[in-house]
Amino acid sequence: MSRVEIRDVSKRYGSVVALNQVSLSLADGEFFGLLGPSGSGKTTLLRSIAGFVEPEAGQILIDGADVSRISTHRRDLGMVFQHYALFPHMSVFDNVAFPLSVRHSGKAEIKKRVEEILELVQLGGYGQRRPRQLSGGQQQRVALARALVSNPRVLLLDEPLGALDKNLRQQMQVELRQIQREVGITTVFVTHDQEEALTLSDRIAIFREGVVVQAGKPGEVYERPRTAFAAAFLGATNFIPGRVADRRGSAGTVVLEDGQTIHTLDPLPSEGMAVTVTVRPEKFSLHVGGRPTPDEDEAVNCLAAEIVQPIYMGASITYRVKAGEIELTLFHQNRESRIEPPGSRVWLSWAPKHSILLEAPGGDLL
Amino acid sequence: MSRARRKWASHGLTAPAYLWLAVTVILPLAVMLYFSFLSKMPFGKAEPTLSIKQYALFFERDFYSFLTWRSIKLGLYVTFFCVLIGYPAALILAKSVRGRWREAVLLLVVLPFWSNALIRIFAWTMVLRTNGIVDQAIQAVLPGAPSIGILYSYPAIVVGLVHSFVPYMILTCYISLQAIDDALIEAGRVMGASGLTIFRRIILPLSLPGLLVGVVLIFVPVVGAFMEPRILGGRQSIMLGTVIEDQFTEVFNWPLGAALSFILLAIVMLIFAVSYPFLRNRLRLA
Amino acid sequence: MTRRLGYAYLAALLVFIYLPIAVMMAMGFNESSNYQLPFRFSLIWFDQLSDNEILWRAGRNSVLLALANTVVATVIGTMAALALARYRLRSHAVLQLLLFPPMAVPWLILATSMLIFFYYAGIGRGLHAMLLAHVALSLPYVIIVVGARLYSFGPDLEEAAATMGATPVQTFFRVTLPVIAPGVAAAALFAFGISFDQFVTSYFLSPPGVTTLPVEIYASIRKGFTPEINAISTIIIIVSMVLLLLVSRFYRFGGTQ
């Protein structure tokens, strides 16, 4: 049985549809990321699980029981807010002890448990400090400790790392995941940062305008996006429009505007249909000089292109190129320590398995 | 909390406030409205009838319109001087004074404002009396200097009211002036604007809401003032406010007092209606 | 240079503001009974105060009234502010509208209308009537002050408490109340000040024999001045100013937190 189940949950605010029949299922101990732009419904769903939002339709089940009728304070949850919501008038110890003290636990037990959890988040000895004396990262850890101290069934995280600067955020991401694994608690995590979602989650769900566009393991969703939105949201990507030329065989052929052809392993619709193929920028190889000659049985995609603009990123170089009329972006690992100047004629190559066919041809772009 | 629970909790929490305001403000105003349509006081043998006699009186007798205009003029004078004195003070406080001093001076300005208005007016009688101690002091230092004994005159009323209300103006103007980002002024300078231009085109327009709030907050009470004119005005004391006061404490003509009050209220509402579009953002309750 | 001018202007303004008050207070300590110079320090007028039965009674009334007003207005106002800030209902617009009259309508009109209404409602005049009036006048200010504090904290803290298992009652007493305490304290002091200094409504609602300090002072001024008035006024001014200083500890003017 899944730990948390969302069944056909819908919510609207006036004429705005925040959630449209959303269904998800979370396994025990899973770290599940809700990803999407602002207003996409991910936060609304999180707050529905917490009980701050009452959906019009659908059910939310925790451990098999519907919690829709149960008030927030009896749902046995832990939640970390974007700005931590630490009680300013209490010490760190009292903050962390709060969930236990409202359940009337004994003093000795509280002390033991609070100290335990503070050790877990590496804040042992900080009990007597006040929130305002702590740095952002420390406050975040107190918020986490407070959410976990009562051993809740589900942990909810509402953009918890949003207020931290980049370096700190990356460090906290690692720590957060470690703690979650150690404790083994089912976690729902909201973010608009796709990198973060990919890094931390066991599975992610991409939200758009109240609907789950795609859900699955990060690898799956990243490598095989189903829609242009999902492809573009999870990272840079390229869109190559064309028509189906030949759908027989294992590697179908798509012909582009300027006559060049590319191959894909995805099943193609009937010939003549307009399709859009998407290729991730890191899947290209850059060839200066002549057209690359592939190994024998390998069908490889090749496109002639001209460099429009190189962008030096240190560890890699991002090239904006133009293949005929199509603009493409490619990430080139900086092995040679040289930058190809604008105007150079190059060849792009990539394996057909990295040509991904999108479900909605072209139309459904960001 | 579910929506139904939330509604009940909210109603429960606001009920006492509603009740209190209904009993002390809404109902009394409604009753007074009724009273303003009575032909005479409902005591004694004859039962009063409903009539617009009191309001008609206002329009028939020149005296009342003269009075209303006199009160409005007082409001205009006082407001004008408050703007003249208060706005520059707020500007200096907001833009020139820095740090601890700023709060300290602001506090000093506002401090007397929260003490008893009656006492402050009384204090002015000390200062403005002919041969009062200020006069005596001045005579001692500069014999033959003109007396500042203007007590029991129209200017005395204006001075007293300006003194009472200028902190309002300073406070409201200060609030909107200090909200103006210094970066805007710096940008203006970089783009070549002189100090005067910056004031005219950046500072003044952005501080206008605060100024308007101050104007409204001052004009309304002044038009209905009675205590200050009585104490400082002597024979010049007669205003719409004092006449209304008389109806309730001396003459016992409540219907007339009620009608005059509502006319005063109408004037006030008019002012609000005209300025509401500008005020909407400023006055935010909870 | 202009900076110096600015400071000079402010200094002159402060002189204008404090001159009458200083003069009045000085006269309370001057021996002369009709405000003549030269100045001779004396506490005689303060002495005479202690024998003035009427003023003492009025003073006691003022204080009791102000205390009662503080309690009632703060409690009712805080409750309303909580509802307005945390539960967004459309009907709240009505309450917000109702809060305008005590601030916007000239107090003269409010006082006289209460006079009429209380007469017919059987409430009559007296300290209880004044309490009704004072609370009505204080409510908008209490709600604004507490509301501002609630606003600045947002519902985050209370939501967090709920996720941690606190019932609404627990949340209110252990989280909300401590956090808004400074705002409530400031509002309470405001309420005390408003009632203690209130003249207009007390004037119209006071029957013979039951008055507050401001009303007595007004009567004395109408009759003719004696420095006793200066003495009592000095005391009142100092009390009010101390109150305001206390408020400024809890609540920043000028919108800066």
PDB file of N, CA, C and O in Angstrom, chain B residues 6 10 18 20 23-24 26 31 35 42 85 96 103 108 111 114 116 118 122-123 126 129 133 136 163 178 220 230 245 248 261 272 285, chain C residues 3 9 17-18 20 35-37 83 87 91-92 95-96 98 104 109 112 114 117 120 132 136 144 190 197 203 214 222 230 244 252 254:
ATOM      1  N   ARG B   6     -14.180  28.028   9.925  1.00  0.00           N
ATOM      2  CA  ARG B   6     -13.505  29.314   9.815  1.00  0.00           C
ATOM      3  C   ARG B   6     -14.507  30.457   9.876  1.00  0.00           C
ATOM      4  O   ARG B   6     -14.295  31.458  10.556  1.00  0.00           O
ATOM      5  N   SER B  10     -14.594  33.307  12.722  1.00  0.00           N
ATOM      6  CA  SER B  10     -14.449  34.701  12.350  1.00  0.00           C
ATOM      7  C   SER B  10     -15.605  35.540  12.869  1.00  0.00           C
ATOM      8  O   SER B  10     -15.430  36.620  13.424  1.00  0.00           O
ATOM      9  N   TYR B  18     -18.555  44.448  16.159  1.00  0.00           N
ATOM     10  CA  TYR B  18     -19.738  44.860  15.404  1.00  0.00           C
ATOM     11  C   TYR B  18     -20.810  45.407  16.335  1.00  0.00           C
ATOM     12  O   TYR B  18     -21.381  46.466  16.108  1.00  0.00           O
ATOM     13  N   TRP B  20     -20.647  46.507  19.371  1.00  0.00           N
ATOM     14  CA  TRP B  20     -20.285  47.758  20.030  1.00  0.00           C
ATOM     15  C   TRP B  20     -20.460  48.932  19.090  1.00  0.00           C
ATOM     16  O   TRP B  20     -21.042  49.959  19.444  1.00  0.00           O
ATOM     17  N   VAL B  23     -24.118  49.767  18.395  1.00  0.00           N
ATOM     18  CA  VAL B  23     -24.805  50.465  19.476  1.00  0.00           C
ATOM     19  C   VAL B  23     -24.297  51.887  19.652  1.00  0.00           C
ATOM     20  O   VAL B  23     -25.045  52.803  19.981  1.00  0.00           O
ATOM     21  N   THR B  24     -23.009  52.106  19.447  1.00  0.00           N
ATOM     22  CA  THR B  24     -22.468  53.428  19.761  1.00  0.00           C
ATOM     23  C   THR B  24     -22.322  54.352  18.567  1.00  0.00           C
ATOM     24  O   THR B  24     -22.185  55.551  18.734  1.00  0.00           O
ATOM     25  N   ILE B  26     -23.670  53.402  14.813  1.00  0.00           N
ATOM     26  CA  ILE B  26     -24.702  53.281  13.779  1.00  0.00           C
ATOM     27  C   ILE B  26     -26.077  53.698  14.285  1.00  0.00           C
ATOM     28  O   ILE B  26     -26.727  54.585  13.722  1.00  0.00           O
ATOM     29  N   VAL B  31     -30.631  57.381  14.791  1.00  0.00           N
ATOM     30  CA  VAL B  31     -31.613  58.085  15.616  1.00  0.00           C
ATOM     31  C   VAL B  31     -31.495  59.585  15.410  1.00  0.00           C
ATOM     32  O   VAL B  31     -32.491  60.311  15.328  1.00  0.00           O
ATOM     33  N   PHE B  35     -34.151  62.366  14.252  1.00  0.00           N
ATOM     34  CA  PHE B  35     -34.377  63.586  15.000  1.00  0.00           C
ATOM     35  C   PHE B  35     -34.311  64.828  14.125  1.00  0.00           C
ATOM     36  O   PHE B  35     -35.005  65.812  14.366  1.00  0.00           O
ATOM     37  N   PRO B  42     -39.221  66.541  21.243  1.00  0.00           N
ATOM     38  CA  PRO B  42     -40.346  65.687  21.627  1.00  0.00           C
ATOM     39  C   PRO B  42     -40.630  65.637  23.118  1.00  0.00           C
ATOM     40  O   PRO B  42     -40.909  64.599  23.665  1.00  0.00           O
ATOM     41  N   ILE B  85       3.630  74.819   6.983  1.00  0.00           N
ATOM     42  CA  ILE B  85       4.603  74.599   8.050  1.00  0.00           C
ATOM     43  C   ILE B  85       5.031  73.128   8.089  1.00  0.00           C
ATOM     44  O   ILE B  85       6.204  72.817   8.262  1.00  0.00           O
ATOM     45  N   SER B  96      16.817  64.905   5.144  1.00  0.00           N
ATOM     46  CA  SER B  96      18.069  65.492   5.611  1.00  0.00           C
ATOM     47  C   SER B  96      18.585  64.867   6.882  1.00  0.00           C
ATOM     48  O   SER B  96      19.765  64.635   7.040  1.00  0.00           O
ATOM     49  N   GLU B 103      14.413  59.637  14.334  1.00  0.00           N
ATOM     50  CA  GLU B 103      13.346  59.098  15.171  1.00  0.00           C
ATOM     51  C   GLU B 103      13.105  59.970  16.374  1.00  0.00           C
ATOM     52  O   GLU B 103      11.967  60.200  16.781  1.00  0.00           O
ATOM     53  N   LEU B 108       9.678  63.728  19.259  1.00  0.00           N
ATOM     54  CA  LEU B 108       9.471  65.006  19.925  1.00  0.00           C
ATOM     55  C   LEU B 108       8.312  65.777  19.313  1.00  0.00           C
ATOM     56  O   LEU B 108       7.524  66.411  20.003  1.00  0.00           O
ATOM     57  N   LEU B 111       5.003  63.892  20.269  1.00  0.00           N
ATOM     58  CA  LEU B 111       4.726  63.730  21.704  1.00  0.00           C
ATOM     59  C   LEU B 111       3.577  64.591  22.238  1.00  0.00           C
ATOM     60  O   LEU B 111       2.630  64.058  22.811  1.00  0.00           O
ATOM     61  N   TRP B 114      -0.169  63.755  21.407  1.00  0.00           N
ATOM     62  CA  TRP B 114      -0.966  62.741  22.059  1.00  0.00           C
ATOM     63  C   TRP B 114      -1.426  63.154  23.441  1.00  0.00           C
ATOM     64  O   TRP B 114      -2.098  62.403  24.130  1.00  0.00           O
ATOM     65  N   ASN B 116      -3.429  65.957  25.972  1.00  0.00           N
ATOM     66  CA  ASN B 116      -4.767  66.496  25.898  1.00  0.00           C
ATOM     67  C   ASN B 116      -4.849  67.762  25.054  1.00  0.00           C
ATOM     68  O   ASN B 116      -4.172  68.747  25.313  1.00  0.00           O
ATOM     69  N   LEU B 118      -7.240  69.857  24.857  1.00  0.00           N
ATOM     70  CA  LEU B 118      -7.795  70.936  25.668  1.00  0.00           C
ATOM     71  C   LEU B 118      -6.694  71.683  26.406  1.00  0.00           C
ATOM     72  O   LEU B 118      -6.637  72.909  26.419  1.00  0.00           O
ATOM     73  N   PHE B 122      -5.451  75.545  26.171  1.00  0.00           N
ATOM     74  CA  PHE B 122      -5.347  76.346  27.378  1.00  0.00           C
ATOM     75  C   PHE B 122      -3.958  76.966  27.480  1.00  0.00           C
ATOM     76  O   PHE B 122      -3.808  78.128  27.854  1.00  0.00           O
ATOM     77  N   ALA B 123      -2.951  76.171  27.108  1.00  0.00           N
ATOM     78  CA  ALA B 123      -1.582  76.687  27.161  1.00  0.00           C
ATOM     79  C   ALA B 123      -1.428  77.904  26.266  1.00  0.00           C
ATOM     80  O   ALA B 123      -0.726  78.863  26.612  1.00  0.00           O
ATOM     81  N   MET B 126      -2.279  81.177  27.782  1.00  0.00           N
ATOM     82  CA  MET B 126      -1.187  81.741  28.570  1.00  0.00           C
ATOM     83  C   MET B 126      -0.317  82.638  27.703  1.00  0.00           C
ATOM     84  O   MET B 126       0.065  83.746  28.083  1.00  0.00           O
ATOM     85  N   ARG B 129      -2.210  85.985  25.842  1.00  0.00           N
ATOM     86  CA  ARG B 129      -2.905  87.056  26.563  1.00  0.00           C
ATOM     87  C   ARG B 129      -2.141  88.350  26.458  1.00  0.00           C
ATOM     88  O   ARG B 129      -0.920  88.373  26.524  1.00  0.00           O
ATOM     89  N   ILE B 133       2.349  86.508  30.494  1.00  0.00           N
ATOM     90  CA  ILE B 133       3.752  86.508  30.868  1.00  0.00           C
ATOM     91  C   ILE B 133       4.669  86.611  29.659  1.00  0.00           C
ATOM     92  O   ILE B 133       5.763  87.171  29.752  1.00  0.00           O
ATOM     93  N   GLN B 136       4.937  90.172  28.989  1.00  0.00           N
ATOM     94  CA  GLN B 136       5.764  90.790  30.017  1.00  0.00           C
ATOM     95  C   GLN B 136       7.231  90.509  29.759  1.00  0.00           C
ATOM     96  O   GLN B 136       8.079  91.385  29.865  1.00  0.00           O
ATOM     97  N   HIS B 163      -1.483  74.770  15.692  1.00  0.00           N
ATOM     98  CA  HIS B 163      -0.585  74.127  16.655  1.00  0.00           C
ATOM     99  C   HIS B 163      -1.059  72.720  16.992  1.00  0.00           C
ATOM    100  O   HIS B 163      -0.271  71.792  17.147  1.00  0.00           O
ATOM    101  N   GLN B 178       9.273  59.355   3.431  1.00  0.00           N
ATOM    102  CA  GLN B 178      10.398  58.468   3.694  1.00  0.00           C
ATOM    103  C   GLN B 178      10.286  57.158   2.937  1.00  0.00           C
ATOM    104  O   GLN B 178      11.249  56.419   2.824  1.00  0.00           O
ATOM    105  N   VAL B 220     -11.397  67.933   8.343  1.00  0.00           N
ATOM    106  CA  VAL B 220     -12.640  67.412   8.920  1.00  0.00           C
ATOM    107  C   VAL B 220     -12.851  67.831  10.371  1.00  0.00           C
ATOM    108  O   VAL B 220     -13.882  68.401  10.709  1.00  0.00           O
ATOM    109  N   ARG B 230     -14.225  78.429  21.224  1.00  0.00           N
ATOM    110  CA  ARG B 230     -14.772  78.966  22.459  1.00  0.00           C
ATOM    111  C   ARG B 230     -13.692  79.508  23.374  1.00  0.00           C
ATOM    112  O   ARG B 230     -13.847  80.578  23.953  1.00  0.00           O
ATOM    113  N   GLU B 245     -23.121  72.778  19.307  1.00  0.00           N
ATOM    114  CA  GLU B 245     -22.945  72.501  20.737  1.00  0.00           C
ATOM    115  C   GLU B 245     -24.057  73.164  21.536  1.00  0.00           C
ATOM    116  O   GLU B 245     -24.672  72.562  22.410  1.00  0.00           O
ATOM    117  N   PHE B 248     -27.383  71.572  22.024  1.00  0.00           N
ATOM    118  CA  PHE B 248     -27.488  70.436  22.934  1.00  0.00           C
ATOM    119  C   PHE B 248     -27.247  70.805  24.382  1.00  0.00           C
ATOM    120  O   PHE B 248     -27.687  70.124  25.280  1.00  0.00           O
ATOM    121  N   SER B 261     -25.893  69.005  12.383  1.00  0.00           N
ATOM    122  CA  SER B 261     -24.849  67.992  12.409  1.00  0.00           C
ATOM    123  C   SER B 261     -24.788  67.238  11.105  1.00  0.00           C
ATOM    124  O   SER B 261     -23.715  66.956  10.581  1.00  0.00           O
ATOM    125  N   PHE B 272     -14.549  63.506   1.647  1.00  0.00           N
ATOM    126  CA  PHE B 272     -14.053  62.143   1.531  1.00  0.00           C
ATOM    127  C   PHE B 272     -14.298  61.567   0.156  1.00  0.00           C
ATOM    128  O   PHE B 272     -13.442  60.935  -0.450  1.00  0.00           O
ATOM    129  N   LEU B 285      -6.755  48.861   6.714  1.00  0.00           N
ATOM    130  CA  LEU B 285      -7.017  48.368   8.056  1.00  0.00           C
ATOM    131  C   LEU B 285      -6.778  46.873   8.104  1.00  0.00           C
ATOM    132  O   LEU B 285      -7.363  46.144   7.347  1.00  0.00           O
TER     133      LEU B 285
ATOM    134  N   ARG C   3      21.498  72.132   4.679  1.00  0.00           N
ATOM    135  CA  ARG C   3      21.278  71.233   5.796  1.00  0.00           C
ATOM    136  C   ARG C   3      21.134  72.028   7.086  1.00  0.00           C
ATOM    137  O   ARG C   3      20.234  71.775   7.889  1.00  0.00           O
ATOM    138  N   TYR C   9      15.223  75.243  10.859  1.00  0.00           N
ATOM    139  CA  TYR C   9      13.775  75.249  10.695  1.00  0.00           C
ATOM    140  C   TYR C   9      13.117  74.295  11.676  1.00  0.00           C
ATOM    141  O   TYR C   9      12.118  74.621  12.330  1.00  0.00           O
ATOM    142  N   ILE C  17       6.158  74.377  18.864  1.00  0.00           N
ATOM    143  CA  ILE C  17       5.330  73.318  19.421  1.00  0.00           C
ATOM    144  C   ILE C  17       5.386  73.298  20.938  1.00  0.00           C
ATOM    145  O   ILE C  17       4.374  73.106  21.604  1.00  0.00           O
ATOM    146  N   TYR C  18       6.554  73.494  21.488  1.00  0.00           N
ATOM    147  CA  TYR C  18       6.691  73.339  22.937  1.00  0.00           C
ATOM    148  C   TYR C  18       6.536  74.626  23.731  1.00  0.00           C
ATOM    149  O   TYR C  18       6.344  74.579  24.950  1.00  0.00           O
ATOM    150  N   PRO C  20       4.113  76.987  24.146  1.00  0.00           N
ATOM    151  CA  PRO C  20       2.932  77.148  25.010  1.00  0.00           C
ATOM    152  C   PRO C  20       2.933  76.157  26.163  1.00  0.00           C
ATOM    153  O   PRO C  20       2.594  76.511  27.286  1.00  0.00           O
ATOM    154  N   TYR C  35      -0.714  85.155  37.105  1.00  0.00           N
ATOM    155  CA  TYR C  35       0.269  84.997  36.034  1.00  0.00           C
ATOM    156  C   TYR C  35       1.129  86.235  35.814  1.00  0.00           C
ATOM    157  O   TYR C  35       1.324  86.688  34.705  1.00  0.00           O
ATOM    158  N   GLN C  36       1.603  86.832  36.886  1.00  0.00           N
ATOM    159  CA  GLN C  36       2.480  87.988  36.726  1.00  0.00           C
ATOM    160  C   GLN C  36       3.927  87.570  36.904  1.00  0.00           C
ATOM    161  O   GLN C  36       4.248  86.731  37.736  1.00  0.00           O
ATOM    162  N   LEU C  37       4.784  88.212  36.121  1.00  0.00           N
ATOM    163  CA  LEU C  37       6.216  88.076  36.368  1.00  0.00           C
ATOM    164  C   LEU C  37       6.578  89.029  37.506  1.00  0.00           C
ATOM    165  O   LEU C  37       5.849  89.957  37.766  1.00  0.00           O
ATOM    166  N   ALA C  83      -9.485  38.163  13.484  1.00  0.00           N
ATOM    167  CA  ALA C  83     -10.394  37.671  12.459  1.00  0.00           C
ATOM    168  C   ALA C  83     -10.104  38.334  11.121  1.00  0.00           C
ATOM    169  O   ALA C  83     -10.045  37.685  10.083  1.00  0.00           O
ATOM    170  N   TYR C  87      -8.655  35.410   8.764  1.00  0.00           N
ATOM    171  CA  TYR C  87      -9.750  34.796   8.010  1.00  0.00           C
ATOM    172  C   TYR C  87     -10.239  35.785   6.980  1.00  0.00           C
ATOM    173  O   TYR C  87     -10.899  36.747   7.311  1.00  0.00           O
ATOM    174  N   SER C  91     -17.333  39.469   4.029  1.00  0.00           N
ATOM    175  CA  SER C  91     -18.125  40.290   4.939  1.00  0.00           C
ATOM    176  C   SER C  91     -17.248  41.202   5.784  1.00  0.00           C
ATOM    177  O   SER C  91     -17.732  42.135   6.401  1.00  0.00           O
ATOM    178  N   HIS C  92     -15.953  40.926   5.784  1.00  0.00           N
ATOM    179  CA  HIS C  92     -15.060  41.779   6.563  1.00  0.00           C
ATOM    180  C   HIS C  92     -15.063  43.212   6.066  1.00  0.00           C
ATOM    181  O   HIS C  92     -14.753  44.133   6.812  1.00  0.00           O
ATOM    182  N   LEU C  95     -17.115  45.402   8.279  1.00  0.00           N
ATOM    183  CA  LEU C  95     -16.503  45.838   9.539  1.00  0.00           C
ATOM    184  C   LEU C  95     -15.483  46.929   9.287  1.00  0.00           C
ATOM    185  O   LEU C  95     -15.414  47.914  10.013  1.00  0.00           O
ATOM    186  N   GLN C  96     -14.692  46.745   8.242  1.00  0.00           N
ATOM    187  CA  GLN C  96     -13.685  47.764   7.944  1.00  0.00           C
ATOM    188  C   GLN C  96     -14.346  49.093   7.637  1.00  0.00           C
ATOM    189  O   GLN C  96     -13.838  50.146   8.000  1.00  0.00           O
ATOM    190  N   LEU C  98     -17.212  50.058   8.892  1.00  0.00           N
ATOM    191  CA  LEU C  98     -17.743  50.558  10.156  1.00  0.00           C
ATOM    192  C   LEU C  98     -16.679  51.242  10.986  1.00  0.00           C
ATOM    193  O   LEU C  98     -16.989  52.042  11.864  1.00  0.00           O
ATOM    194  N   ALA C 104     -13.403  59.224  11.112  1.00  0.00           N
ATOM    195  CA  ALA C 104     -13.668  60.221  10.080  1.00  0.00           C
ATOM    196  C   ALA C 104     -14.739  61.230  10.453  1.00  0.00           C
ATOM    197  O   ALA C 104     -14.677  62.372  10.045  1.00  0.00           O
ATOM    198  N   ILE C 109     -20.226  65.287  16.317  1.00  0.00           N
ATOM    199  CA  ILE C 109     -21.430  64.626  15.813  1.00  0.00           C
ATOM    200  C   ILE C 109     -21.637  63.284  16.498  1.00  0.00           C
ATOM    201  O   ILE C 109     -22.756  62.928  16.872  1.00  0.00           O
ATOM    202  N   THR C 112     -22.911  63.977  20.102  1.00  0.00           N
ATOM    203  CA  THR C 112     -24.296  64.423  20.220  1.00  0.00           C
ATOM    204  C   THR C 112     -25.269  63.320  19.824  1.00  0.00           C
ATOM    205  O   THR C 112     -26.330  63.170  20.435  1.00  0.00           O
ATOM    206  N   MET C 114     -24.785  60.161  20.204  1.00  0.00           N
ATOM    207  CA  MET C 114     -24.839  59.226  21.320  1.00  0.00           C
ATOM    208  C   MET C 114     -25.701  59.784  22.443  1.00  0.00           C
ATOM    209  O   MET C 114     -26.462  59.059  23.089  1.00  0.00           O
ATOM    210  N   PHE C 117     -29.291  59.144  21.425  1.00  0.00           N
ATOM    211  CA  PHE C 117     -29.632  57.730  21.415  1.00  0.00           C
ATOM    212  C   PHE C 117     -29.636  57.132  22.814  1.00  0.00           C
ATOM    213  O   PHE C 117     -30.550  56.386  23.189  1.00  0.00           O
ATOM    214  N   TYR C 120     -32.760  57.906  24.761  1.00  0.00           N
ATOM    215  CA  TYR C 120     -33.930  57.111  24.428  1.00  0.00           C
ATOM    216  C   TYR C 120     -33.749  55.640  24.712  1.00  0.00           C
ATOM    217  O   TYR C 120     -34.708  54.921  24.961  1.00  0.00           O
ATOM    218  N   LEU C 132     -18.836  53.509  26.844  1.00  0.00           N
ATOM    219  CA  LEU C 132     -19.322  53.085  25.534  1.00  0.00           C
ATOM    220  C   LEU C 132     -18.696  53.927  24.434  1.00  0.00           C
ATOM    221  O   LEU C 132     -18.249  53.418  23.410  1.00  0.00           O
ATOM    222  N   ALA C 136     -15.672  52.854  21.535  1.00  0.00           N
ATOM    223  CA  ALA C 136     -15.960  53.008  20.108  1.00  0.00           C
ATOM    224  C   ALA C 136     -14.876  53.826  19.422  1.00  0.00           C
ATOM    225  O   ALA C 136     -14.463  53.519  18.306  1.00  0.00           O
ATOM    226  N   ILE C 144      -6.110  48.678  14.044  1.00  0.00           N
ATOM    227  CA  ILE C 144      -5.042  49.000  13.102  1.00  0.00           C
ATOM    228  C   ILE C 144      -3.685  48.573  13.650  1.00  0.00           C
ATOM    229  O   ILE C 144      -2.882  47.960  12.955  1.00  0.00           O
ATOM    230  N   PHE C 190      -2.314  53.070  23.621  1.00  0.00           N
ATOM    231  CA  PHE C 190      -3.085  53.990  22.795  1.00  0.00           C
ATOM    232  C   PHE C 190      -4.464  54.183  23.394  1.00  0.00           C
ATOM    233  O   PHE C 190      -4.956  55.304  23.533  1.00  0.00           O
ATOM    234  N   ASP C 197      -7.407  61.334  27.563  1.00  0.00           N
ATOM    235  CA  ASP C 197      -7.405  62.676  27.003  1.00  0.00           C
ATOM    236  C   ASP C 197      -8.731  63.066  26.380  1.00  0.00           C
ATOM    237  O   ASP C 197      -8.886  64.176  25.901  1.00  0.00           O
ATOM    238  N   TYR C 203     -17.591  65.316  27.551  1.00  0.00           N
ATOM    239  CA  TYR C 203     -18.303  66.568  27.803  1.00  0.00           C
ATOM    240  C   TYR C 203     -19.804  66.408  27.615  1.00  0.00           C
ATOM    241  O   TYR C 203     -20.604  66.822  28.447  1.00  0.00           O
ATOM    242  N   PRO C 214     -10.624  66.302  31.874  1.00  0.00           N
ATOM    243  CA  PRO C 214     -10.710  67.304  30.808  1.00  0.00           C
ATOM    244  C   PRO C 214     -11.980  68.136  30.906  1.00  0.00           C
ATOM    245  O   PRO C 214     -11.941  69.347  30.682  1.00  0.00           O
ATOM    246  N   ARG C 222     -13.625  78.105  31.412  1.00  0.00           N
ATOM    247  CA  ARG C 222     -14.749  78.986  31.091  1.00  0.00           C
ATOM    248  C   ARG C 222     -15.029  79.954  32.230  1.00  0.00           C
ATOM    249  O   ARG C 222     -15.441  81.070  32.015  1.00  0.00           O
ATOM    250  N   ASN C 230      -3.206  75.055  35.794  1.00  0.00           N
ATOM    251  CA  ASN C 230      -1.873  74.791  35.249  1.00  0.00           C
ATOM    252  C   ASN C 230      -1.248  73.595  35.932  1.00  0.00           C
ATOM    253  O   ASN C 230      -0.628  72.750  35.295  1.00  0.00           O
ATOM    254  N   LEU C 244       3.172  57.959  25.841  1.00  0.00           N
ATOM    255  CA  LEU C 244       3.574  57.882  24.442  1.00  0.00           C
ATOM    256  C   LEU C 244       4.983  57.350  24.298  1.00  0.00           C
ATOM    257  O   LEU C 244       5.283  56.577  23.397  1.00  0.00           O
ATOM    258  N   ARG C 252       6.838  51.300  16.147  1.00  0.00           N
ATOM    259  CA  ARG C 252       7.558  52.336  15.462  1.00  0.00           C
ATOM    260  C   ARG C 252       6.645  53.192  14.611  1.00  0.00           C
ATOM    261  O   ARG C 252       5.897  52.686  13.797  1.00  0.00           O
ATOM    262  N   GLY C 254       6.122  56.010  11.474  1.00  0.00           N
ATOM    263  CA  GLY C 254       6.810  56.158  10.199  1.00  0.00           C
ATOM    264  C   GLY C 254       6.922  54.858   9.428  1.00  0.00           C
ATOM    265  O   GLY C 254       7.597  54.779   8.434  1.00  0.00           O
TER     266      GLY C 254
END
